[in-house]
Short mmCIF file of C-alpha atoms and ligand atoms in Angstrom, two decimals:
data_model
loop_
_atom_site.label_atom_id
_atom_site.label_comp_id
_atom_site.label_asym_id
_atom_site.label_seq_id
_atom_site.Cartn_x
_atom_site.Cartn_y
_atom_site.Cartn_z
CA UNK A 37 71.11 -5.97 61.69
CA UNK A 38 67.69 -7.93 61.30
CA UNK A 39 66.28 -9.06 58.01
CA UNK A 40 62.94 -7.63 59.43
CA UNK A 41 60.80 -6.43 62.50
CA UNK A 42 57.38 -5.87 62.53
CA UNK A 43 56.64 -3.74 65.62
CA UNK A 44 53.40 -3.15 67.14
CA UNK A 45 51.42 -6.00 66.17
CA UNK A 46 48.26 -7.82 67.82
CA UNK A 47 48.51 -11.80 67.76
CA UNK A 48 46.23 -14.12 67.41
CA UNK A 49 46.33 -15.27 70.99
CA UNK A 50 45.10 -11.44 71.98
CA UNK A 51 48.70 -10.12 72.94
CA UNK A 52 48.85 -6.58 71.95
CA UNK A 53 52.14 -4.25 70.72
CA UNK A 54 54.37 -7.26 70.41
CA UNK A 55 57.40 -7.14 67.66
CA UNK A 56 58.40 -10.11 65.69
CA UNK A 57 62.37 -10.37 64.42
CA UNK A 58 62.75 -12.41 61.63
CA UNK A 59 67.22 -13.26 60.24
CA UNK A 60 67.59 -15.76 57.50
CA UNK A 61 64.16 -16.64 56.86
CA UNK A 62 63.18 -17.70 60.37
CA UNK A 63 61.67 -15.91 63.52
CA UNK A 64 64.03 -14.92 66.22
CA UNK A 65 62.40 -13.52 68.20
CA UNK A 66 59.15 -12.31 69.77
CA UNK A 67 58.68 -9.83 72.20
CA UNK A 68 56.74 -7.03 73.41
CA UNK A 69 57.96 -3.27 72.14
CA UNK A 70 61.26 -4.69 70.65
CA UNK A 71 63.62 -1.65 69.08
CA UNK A 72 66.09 -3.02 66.79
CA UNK A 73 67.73 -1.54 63.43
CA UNK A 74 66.57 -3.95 60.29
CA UNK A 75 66.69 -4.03 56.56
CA UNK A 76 62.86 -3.66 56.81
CA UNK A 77 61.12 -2.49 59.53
CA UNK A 78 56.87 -2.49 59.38
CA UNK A 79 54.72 -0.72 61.72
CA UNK A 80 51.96 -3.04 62.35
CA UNK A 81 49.43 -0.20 63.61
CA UNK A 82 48.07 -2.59 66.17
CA UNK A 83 46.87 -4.97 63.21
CA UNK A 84 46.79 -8.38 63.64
CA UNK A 85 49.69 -10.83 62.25
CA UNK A 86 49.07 -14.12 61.97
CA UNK A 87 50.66 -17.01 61.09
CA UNK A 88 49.40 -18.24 56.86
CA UNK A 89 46.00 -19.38 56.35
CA UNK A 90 46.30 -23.05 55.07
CA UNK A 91 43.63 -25.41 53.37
CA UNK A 92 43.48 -28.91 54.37
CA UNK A 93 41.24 -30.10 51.40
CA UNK A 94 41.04 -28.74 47.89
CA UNK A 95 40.92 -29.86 44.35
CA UNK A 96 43.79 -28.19 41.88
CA UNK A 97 42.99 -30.45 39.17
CA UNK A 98 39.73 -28.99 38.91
CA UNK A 99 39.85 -25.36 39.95
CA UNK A 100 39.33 -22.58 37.52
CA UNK A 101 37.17 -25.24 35.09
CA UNK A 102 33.56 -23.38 35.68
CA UNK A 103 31.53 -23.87 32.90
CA UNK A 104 33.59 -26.89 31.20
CA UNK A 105 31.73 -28.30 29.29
CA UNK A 106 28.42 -27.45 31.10
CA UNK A 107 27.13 -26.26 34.33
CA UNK A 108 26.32 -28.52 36.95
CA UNK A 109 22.39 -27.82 36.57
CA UNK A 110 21.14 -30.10 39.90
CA UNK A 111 24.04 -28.87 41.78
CA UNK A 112 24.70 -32.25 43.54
CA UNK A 113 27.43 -33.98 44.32
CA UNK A 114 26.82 -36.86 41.64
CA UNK A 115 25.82 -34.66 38.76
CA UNK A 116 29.39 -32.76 40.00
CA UNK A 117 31.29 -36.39 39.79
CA UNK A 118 29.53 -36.99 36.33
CA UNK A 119 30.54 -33.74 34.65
CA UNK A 120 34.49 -34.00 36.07
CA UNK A 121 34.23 -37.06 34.25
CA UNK A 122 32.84 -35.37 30.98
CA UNK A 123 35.65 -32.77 31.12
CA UNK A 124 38.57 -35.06 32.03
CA UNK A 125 39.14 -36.22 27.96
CA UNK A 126 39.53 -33.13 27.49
CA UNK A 127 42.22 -31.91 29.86
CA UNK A 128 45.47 -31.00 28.87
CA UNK A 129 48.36 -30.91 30.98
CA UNK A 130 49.43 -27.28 29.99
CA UNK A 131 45.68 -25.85 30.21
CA UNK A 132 45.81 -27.56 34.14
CA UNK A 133 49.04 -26.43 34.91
CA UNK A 134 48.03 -22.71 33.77
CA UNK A 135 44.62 -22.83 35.86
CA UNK A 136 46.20 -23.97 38.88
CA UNK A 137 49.14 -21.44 38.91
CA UNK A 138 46.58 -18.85 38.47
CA UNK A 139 44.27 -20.37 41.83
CA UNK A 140 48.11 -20.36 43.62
CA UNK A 141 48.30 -16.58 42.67
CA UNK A 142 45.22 -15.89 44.12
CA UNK A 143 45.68 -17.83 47.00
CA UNK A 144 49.06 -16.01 48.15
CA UNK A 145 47.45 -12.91 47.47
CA UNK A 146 45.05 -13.80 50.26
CA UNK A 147 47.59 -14.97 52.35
CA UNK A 148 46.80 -18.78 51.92
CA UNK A 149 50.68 -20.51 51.82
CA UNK A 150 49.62 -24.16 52.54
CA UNK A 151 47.57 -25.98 50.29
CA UNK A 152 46.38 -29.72 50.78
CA UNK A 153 45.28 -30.73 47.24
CA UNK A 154 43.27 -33.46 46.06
CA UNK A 155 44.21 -35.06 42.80
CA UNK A 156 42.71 -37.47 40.37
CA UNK A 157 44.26 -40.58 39.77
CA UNK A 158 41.95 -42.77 37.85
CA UNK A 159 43.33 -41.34 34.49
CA UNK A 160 46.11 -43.62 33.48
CA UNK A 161 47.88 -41.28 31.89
CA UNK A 162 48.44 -39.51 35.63
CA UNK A 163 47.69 -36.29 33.77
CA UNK A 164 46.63 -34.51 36.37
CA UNK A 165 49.09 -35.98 38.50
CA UNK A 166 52.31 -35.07 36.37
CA UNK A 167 50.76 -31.29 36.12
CA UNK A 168 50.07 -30.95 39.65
CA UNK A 169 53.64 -32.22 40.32
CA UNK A 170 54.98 -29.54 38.12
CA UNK A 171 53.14 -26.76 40.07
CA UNK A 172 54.11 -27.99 43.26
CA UNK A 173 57.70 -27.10 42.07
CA UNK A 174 56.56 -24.46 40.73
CA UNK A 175 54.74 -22.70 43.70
CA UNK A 176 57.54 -23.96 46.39
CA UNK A 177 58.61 -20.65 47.01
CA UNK A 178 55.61 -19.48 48.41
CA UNK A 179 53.04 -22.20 48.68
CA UNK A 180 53.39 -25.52 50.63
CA UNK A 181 51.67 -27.84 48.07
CA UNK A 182 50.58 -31.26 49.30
CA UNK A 183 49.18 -33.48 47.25
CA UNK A 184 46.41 -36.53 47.54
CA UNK A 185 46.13 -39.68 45.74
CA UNK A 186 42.29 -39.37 45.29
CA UNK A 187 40.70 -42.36 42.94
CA UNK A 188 37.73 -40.28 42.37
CA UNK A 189 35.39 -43.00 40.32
CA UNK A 190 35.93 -45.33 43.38
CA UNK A 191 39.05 -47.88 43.41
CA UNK A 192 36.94 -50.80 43.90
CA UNK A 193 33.89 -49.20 41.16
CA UNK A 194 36.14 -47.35 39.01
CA UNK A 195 35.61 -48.72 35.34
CA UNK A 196 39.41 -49.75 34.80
CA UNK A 197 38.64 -52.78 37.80
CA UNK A 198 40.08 -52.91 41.08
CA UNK A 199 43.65 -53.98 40.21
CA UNK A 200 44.30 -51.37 37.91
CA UNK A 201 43.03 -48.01 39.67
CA UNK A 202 45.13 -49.49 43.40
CA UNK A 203 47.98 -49.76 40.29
CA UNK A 204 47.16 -45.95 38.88
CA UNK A 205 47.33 -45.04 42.80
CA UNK A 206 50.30 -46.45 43.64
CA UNK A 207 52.18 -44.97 40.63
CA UNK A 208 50.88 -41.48 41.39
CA UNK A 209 52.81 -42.04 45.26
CA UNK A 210 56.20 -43.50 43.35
CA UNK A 211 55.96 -40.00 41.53
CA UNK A 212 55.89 -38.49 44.79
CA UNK A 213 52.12 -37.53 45.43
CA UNK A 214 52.40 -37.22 49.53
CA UNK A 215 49.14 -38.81 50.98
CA UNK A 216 46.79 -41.75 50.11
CA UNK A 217 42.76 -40.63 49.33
CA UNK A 218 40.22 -42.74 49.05
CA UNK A 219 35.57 -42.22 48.82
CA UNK A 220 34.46 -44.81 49.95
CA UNK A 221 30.87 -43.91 50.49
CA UNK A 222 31.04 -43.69 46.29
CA UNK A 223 31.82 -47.52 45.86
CA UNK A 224 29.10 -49.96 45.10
CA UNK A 225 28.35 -51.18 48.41
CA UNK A 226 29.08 -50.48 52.00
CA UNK A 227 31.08 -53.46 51.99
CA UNK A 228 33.37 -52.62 49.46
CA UNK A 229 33.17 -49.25 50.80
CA UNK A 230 34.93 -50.53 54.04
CA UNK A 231 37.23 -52.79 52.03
CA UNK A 232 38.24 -49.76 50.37
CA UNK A 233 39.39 -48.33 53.74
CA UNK A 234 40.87 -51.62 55.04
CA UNK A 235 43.08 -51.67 51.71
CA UNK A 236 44.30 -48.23 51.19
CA UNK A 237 44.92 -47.49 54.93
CA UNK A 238 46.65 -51.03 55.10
CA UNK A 239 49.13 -49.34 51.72
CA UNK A 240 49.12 -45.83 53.61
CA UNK A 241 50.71 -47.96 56.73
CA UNK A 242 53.33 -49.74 54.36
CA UNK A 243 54.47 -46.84 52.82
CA UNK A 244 54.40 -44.75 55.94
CA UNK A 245 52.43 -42.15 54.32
CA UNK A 246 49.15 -40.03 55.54
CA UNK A 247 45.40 -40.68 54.89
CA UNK A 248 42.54 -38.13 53.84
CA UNK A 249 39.98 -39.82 52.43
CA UNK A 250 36.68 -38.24 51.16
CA UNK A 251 34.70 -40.22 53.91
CA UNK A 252 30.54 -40.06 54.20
CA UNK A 253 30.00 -37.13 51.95
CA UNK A 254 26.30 -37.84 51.56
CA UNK A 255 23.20 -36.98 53.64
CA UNK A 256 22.44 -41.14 54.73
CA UNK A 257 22.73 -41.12 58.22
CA UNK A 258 23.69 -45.01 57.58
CA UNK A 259 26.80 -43.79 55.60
CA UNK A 260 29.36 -45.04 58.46
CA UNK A 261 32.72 -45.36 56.85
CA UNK A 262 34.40 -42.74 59.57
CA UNK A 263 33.83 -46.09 62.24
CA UNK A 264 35.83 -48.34 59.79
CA UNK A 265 38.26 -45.36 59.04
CA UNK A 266 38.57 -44.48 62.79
CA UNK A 267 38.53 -48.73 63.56
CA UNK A 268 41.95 -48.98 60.66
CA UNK A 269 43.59 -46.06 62.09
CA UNK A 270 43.67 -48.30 65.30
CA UNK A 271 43.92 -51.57 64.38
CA UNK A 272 47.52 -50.34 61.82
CA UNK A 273 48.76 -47.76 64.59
CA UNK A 274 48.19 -44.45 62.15
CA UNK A 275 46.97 -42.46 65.35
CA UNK A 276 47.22 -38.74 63.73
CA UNK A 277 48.07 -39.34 60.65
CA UNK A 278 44.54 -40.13 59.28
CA UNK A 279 42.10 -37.61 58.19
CA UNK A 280 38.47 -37.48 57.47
CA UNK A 281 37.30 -35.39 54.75
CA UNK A 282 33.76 -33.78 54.76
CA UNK A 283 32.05 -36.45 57.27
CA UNK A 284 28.84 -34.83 56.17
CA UNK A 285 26.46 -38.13 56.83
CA UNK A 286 27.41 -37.14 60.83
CA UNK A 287 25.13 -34.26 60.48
CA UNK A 288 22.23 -36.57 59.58
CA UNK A 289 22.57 -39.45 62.30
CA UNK A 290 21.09 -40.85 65.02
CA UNK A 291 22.21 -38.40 68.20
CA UNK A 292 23.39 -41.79 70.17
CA UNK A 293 25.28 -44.07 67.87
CA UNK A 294 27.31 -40.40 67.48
CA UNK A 295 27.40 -40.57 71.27
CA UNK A 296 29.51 -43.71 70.57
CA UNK A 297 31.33 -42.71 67.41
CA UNK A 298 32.90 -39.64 68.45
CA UNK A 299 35.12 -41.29 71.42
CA UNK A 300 36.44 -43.88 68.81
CA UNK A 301 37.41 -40.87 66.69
CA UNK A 302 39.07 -39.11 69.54
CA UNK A 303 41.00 -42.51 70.22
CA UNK A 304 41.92 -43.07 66.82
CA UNK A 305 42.99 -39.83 66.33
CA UNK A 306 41.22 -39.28 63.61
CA UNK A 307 41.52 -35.28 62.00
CA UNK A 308 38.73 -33.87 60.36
CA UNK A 309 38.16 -31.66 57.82
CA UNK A 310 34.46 -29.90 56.81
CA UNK A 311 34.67 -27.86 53.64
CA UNK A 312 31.25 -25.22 55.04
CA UNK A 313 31.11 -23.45 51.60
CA UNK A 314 30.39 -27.15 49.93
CA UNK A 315 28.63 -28.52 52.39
CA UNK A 316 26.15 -26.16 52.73
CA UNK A 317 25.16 -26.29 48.59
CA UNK A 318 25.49 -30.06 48.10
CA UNK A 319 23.75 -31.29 51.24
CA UNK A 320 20.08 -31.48 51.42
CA UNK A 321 19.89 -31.53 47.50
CA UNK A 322 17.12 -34.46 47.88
CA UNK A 323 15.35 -32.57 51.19
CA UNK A 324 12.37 -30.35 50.81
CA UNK A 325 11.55 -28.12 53.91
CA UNK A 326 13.01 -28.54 56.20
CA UNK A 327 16.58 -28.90 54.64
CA UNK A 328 19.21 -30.50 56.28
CA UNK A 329 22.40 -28.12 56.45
CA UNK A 330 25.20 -31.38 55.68
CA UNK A 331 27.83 -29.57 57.77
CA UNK A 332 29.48 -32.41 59.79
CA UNK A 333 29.36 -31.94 63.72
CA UNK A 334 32.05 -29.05 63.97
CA UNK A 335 31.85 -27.93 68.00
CA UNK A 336 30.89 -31.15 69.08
CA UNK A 337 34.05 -32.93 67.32
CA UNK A 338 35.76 -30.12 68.61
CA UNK A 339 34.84 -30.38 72.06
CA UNK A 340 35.29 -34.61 72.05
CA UNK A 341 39.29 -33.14 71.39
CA UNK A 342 39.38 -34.21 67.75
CA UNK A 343 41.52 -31.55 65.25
CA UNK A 344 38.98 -30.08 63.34
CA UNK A 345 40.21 -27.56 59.90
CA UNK A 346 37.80 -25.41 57.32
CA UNK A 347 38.42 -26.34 53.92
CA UNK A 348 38.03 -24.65 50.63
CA UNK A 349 37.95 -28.17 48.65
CA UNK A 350 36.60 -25.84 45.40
CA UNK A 351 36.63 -22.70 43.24
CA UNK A 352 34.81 -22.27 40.18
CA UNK A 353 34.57 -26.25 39.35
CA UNK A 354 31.82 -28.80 38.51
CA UNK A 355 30.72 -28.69 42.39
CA UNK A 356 31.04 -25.05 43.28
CA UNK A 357 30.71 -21.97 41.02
CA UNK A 358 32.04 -19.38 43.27
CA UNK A 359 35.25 -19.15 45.44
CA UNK A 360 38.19 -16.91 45.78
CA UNK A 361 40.95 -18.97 47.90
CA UNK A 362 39.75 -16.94 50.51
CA UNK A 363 39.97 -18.97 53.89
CA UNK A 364 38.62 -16.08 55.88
CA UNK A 365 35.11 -16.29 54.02
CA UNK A 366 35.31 -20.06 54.49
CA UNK A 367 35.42 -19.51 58.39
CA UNK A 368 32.69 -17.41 57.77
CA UNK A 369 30.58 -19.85 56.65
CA UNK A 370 31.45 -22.31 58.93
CA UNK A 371 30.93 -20.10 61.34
CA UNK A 372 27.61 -19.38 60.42
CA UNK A 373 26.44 -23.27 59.54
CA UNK A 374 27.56 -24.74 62.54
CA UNK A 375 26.64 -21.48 64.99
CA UNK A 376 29.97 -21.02 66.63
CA UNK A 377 28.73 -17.38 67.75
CA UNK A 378 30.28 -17.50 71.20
CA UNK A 379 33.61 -15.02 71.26
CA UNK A 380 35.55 -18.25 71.77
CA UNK A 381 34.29 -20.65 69.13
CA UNK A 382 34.35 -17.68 66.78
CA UNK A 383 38.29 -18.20 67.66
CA UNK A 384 37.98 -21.85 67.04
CA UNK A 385 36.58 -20.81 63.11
CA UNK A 386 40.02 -18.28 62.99
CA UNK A 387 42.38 -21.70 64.26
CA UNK A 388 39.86 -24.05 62.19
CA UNK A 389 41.89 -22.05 58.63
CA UNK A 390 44.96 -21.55 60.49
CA UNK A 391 46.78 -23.99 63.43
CA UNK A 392 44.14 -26.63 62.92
CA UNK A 393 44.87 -27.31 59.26
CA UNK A 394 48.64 -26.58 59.86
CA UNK A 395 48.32 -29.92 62.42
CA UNK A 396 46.65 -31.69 59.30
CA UNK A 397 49.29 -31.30 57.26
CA UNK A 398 52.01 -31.74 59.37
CA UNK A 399 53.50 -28.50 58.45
CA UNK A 400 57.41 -28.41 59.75
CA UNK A 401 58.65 -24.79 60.83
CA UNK A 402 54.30 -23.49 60.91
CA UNK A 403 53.20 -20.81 63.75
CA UNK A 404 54.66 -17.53 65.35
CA UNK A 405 56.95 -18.98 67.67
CA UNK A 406 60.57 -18.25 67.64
CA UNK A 407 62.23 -20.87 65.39
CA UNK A 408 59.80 -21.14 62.83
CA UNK A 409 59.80 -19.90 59.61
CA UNK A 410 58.84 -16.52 59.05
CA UNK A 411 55.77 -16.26 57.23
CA UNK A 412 52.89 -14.90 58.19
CA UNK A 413 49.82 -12.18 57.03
CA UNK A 414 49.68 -8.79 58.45
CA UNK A 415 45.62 -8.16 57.76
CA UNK A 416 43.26 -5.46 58.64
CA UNK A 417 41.60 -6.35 61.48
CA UNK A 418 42.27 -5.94 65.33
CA UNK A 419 41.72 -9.42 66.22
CA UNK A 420 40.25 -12.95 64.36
CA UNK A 421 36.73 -11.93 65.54
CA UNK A 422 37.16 -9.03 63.12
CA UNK A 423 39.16 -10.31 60.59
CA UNK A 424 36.73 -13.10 60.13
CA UNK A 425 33.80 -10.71 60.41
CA UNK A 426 35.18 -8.10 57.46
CA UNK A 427 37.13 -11.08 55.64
CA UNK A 428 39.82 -8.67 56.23
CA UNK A 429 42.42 -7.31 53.57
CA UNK A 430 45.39 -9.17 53.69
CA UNK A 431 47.81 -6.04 54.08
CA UNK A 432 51.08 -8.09 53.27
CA UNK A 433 52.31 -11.52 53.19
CA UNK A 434 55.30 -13.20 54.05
CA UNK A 435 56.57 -16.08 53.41
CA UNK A 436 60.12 -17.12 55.05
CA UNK A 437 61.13 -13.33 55.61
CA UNK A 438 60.35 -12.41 52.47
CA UNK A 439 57.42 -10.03 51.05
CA UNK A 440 54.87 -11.88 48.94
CA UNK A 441 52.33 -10.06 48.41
CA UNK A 442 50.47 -6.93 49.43
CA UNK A 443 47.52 -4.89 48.85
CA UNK A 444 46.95 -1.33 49.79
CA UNK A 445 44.84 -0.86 53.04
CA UNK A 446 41.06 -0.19 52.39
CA UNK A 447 40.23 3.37 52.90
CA UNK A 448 36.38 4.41 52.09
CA UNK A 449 36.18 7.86 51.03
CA UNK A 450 32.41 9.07 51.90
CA UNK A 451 31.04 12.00 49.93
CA UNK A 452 27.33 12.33 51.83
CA UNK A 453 25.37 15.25 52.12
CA UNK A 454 25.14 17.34 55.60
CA UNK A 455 27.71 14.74 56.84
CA UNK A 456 31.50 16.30 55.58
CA UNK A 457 33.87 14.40 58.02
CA UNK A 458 31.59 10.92 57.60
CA UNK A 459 33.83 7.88 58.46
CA UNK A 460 33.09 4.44 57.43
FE1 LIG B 514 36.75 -32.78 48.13
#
């Protein structure tokens, strides 16, 4: 007898009435109209299963701080940087640990089982690295956790000197943080900004270890650390296994040294990740009208064959007051910012929180295929159009055969006048 079979699904690829058997944790099988006695057995309805939403870039050292000590009152990205730095005295492991097992609560809720975190490394004390270690074990159940070595003041600018923050870096990877960060557009100079690169990818390619580095979040269209990223990621043989975070300054530049950039991306490999929610409220802070959207160049990156996710990268923190681990109403957004309206780039936004990401991360065992794990999200939508449209309710979630999380399906009762039988 199966563990489970969910009959009468819709997948993500548009095949309709198809039954997934999961035994021991893993799927066995997919096929249409499959009848087969199981422990569990779930009528899909026609609803669409999916395989878990995962976030390639987010920040669980900082999540859940709105408000401490102050609002961000210019709502930039450097007043943001400035106020993390007011509030990180004042952390304490416990009061971390607590916020971010509350943001992985939410996040399964919503169906979100892979999470590519950020975290700070220019404390000495690693606080924020020994706490987000602890959730990751924690949350392995039922959330993927990855974590980022991210100097956040700038390893070259930080205030401890050079030495000591590559030293604070490399102790957070010995304590088993999974991928080297890096912002280089926040060090002094562009020089140092592209030493920074040069030196962290060269340490990413000893250790054998991943790259996501905050890369050209600004609105200077002369911010080019993506060419040195894209140039390292060559020159040390890390072809897809280097990421670049936010690439907003793309949005701003000239149309043909782009022309020229996005080939050496697609060569390199390079992944991307745009974080739409962010972008869209810390770019064009210093614009009047017209203001620039920030977004980096989503369908064209796309369409040059370079992996392209949606990230969250905040929820209630000194960059973003709002947020719900959501990835569905990040799609949105991107959807919106970077006009993917056609029926099939509004599919690209459903992979660009699903597959894309998954590819990021290098997620073992990720996708509805038999063989891989079984988790996935039955929502309430027909298709990703819709789900990403309504931000669907995530009906339940599984995570390697077993039941997560659900919520009840959304029924509006009408009560209008003349209009009895009313149906929303
Ligand atoms: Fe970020």
């Amino acid at each position: 007898m199966l563990d489970l079979l969910v009959q009468n699904a819709t997948l993500p690829d548009g095949r309709k009435n198809m039954s997934v058997a999961v035994q021991d944790g893993l799927i066995v099988e997919i096929s249409p109209a499959l009848a087969a006695d199981a422990h569990q057995l779930i009528d899909a309805q026609g609803q669409l299963l999916s395989p878990p939403f995962v976030d390639a870039h987010f920040h669980m050292d900082a999540t859940l701080s709105y408000g401490l000590p102050r609002v961000n009152q210019s709502g930039t990205l450097l007043e943001g940087i400035a106020l993390w730095g007011e509030l990180k005295p004042l952390l304490t492991q416990e009061a971390l640990i607590e916020r971010a097992l509350a943001y992985c609560d939410w996040a399964v809720a919503k169906g979100l089982l892979a999470i590519r975190s950020h975290v700070d490394v220019c404390d000495p004390r690693l606080l924020a690295v020994e706490a987000l270690l602890e959730v990751k074990r924690r949350v392995a159940p039922y959330i993927d956790l990855q974590l980022v070595a991210f100097p956040q003041d700038g390893v070259l600018r930080g205030a401890q000197g050079p030495e000591q923050h590559m030293n604070n870096l490399k102790r957070a990877l010995d304590k088993g943080v999974d991928v080297v960060g890096g912002i280089p557009h926040f060090e002094r100079t562009m020089a140092d900004g592209a030493l920074s690169v040069r030196l962290l990818c060269e340490l990413a390619a000893e250790r054998g270890l991943r790259v996501d580095m905050h890369c050209d979040e600004s609105d200077d269209p002369l911010s080019r650390h993506v060419e040195t990223l894209a140039f390292e990621t060559q020159r040390l043989g890390l072809h897809g296994r280097v990421t670049g975070s936010h690439l907003t300054s793309m949005h701003s530049m000239d149309n043909y040294y782009v022309s020229k950039l996005l080939p050496l991306m697609a060569e390199a490999q390079l992944q991307v990740v745009a974080n739409p929610l962010i972008n869209i409220t810390l770019q064009g802070r210093h614009d009047t009208y017209p203001k620039r959207r920030g977004m980096t160049r989503v369908p064209e990156l796309l369409a040059a064959g370079v992996n392209v996710a949606f990230g969250h990268d905040c929820v209630m923190d000194p960059w973003y007051s709002l947020g719900s681990g959501d990835m569905l109403d990040v799609a949105h957004m991107g959807l919106h910012v970077a006009q993917m309206t056609s029926q099939s780039a509004m599919r690209q936004c459903f992979d660009a929180v699903t597959v894309n990401p998954a590819r990021i991360l290098g997620l073992q065992g990720y996708g509805l295929e038999v063989g891989c794990d079984a988790s996935f999200v039955l929502l309430q939508a027909r298709d990703p159009v819709e789900a990403i449209r309504l931000r669907a309710n995530r009906l339940k979630v599984w995570k390697k055969g077993a039941l997560v999380a659900e919520t009840a399906p959304i029924v509006p009762k009408l009560h209008l006048p003349g209009r009895p039988n009313a149906q929303a």
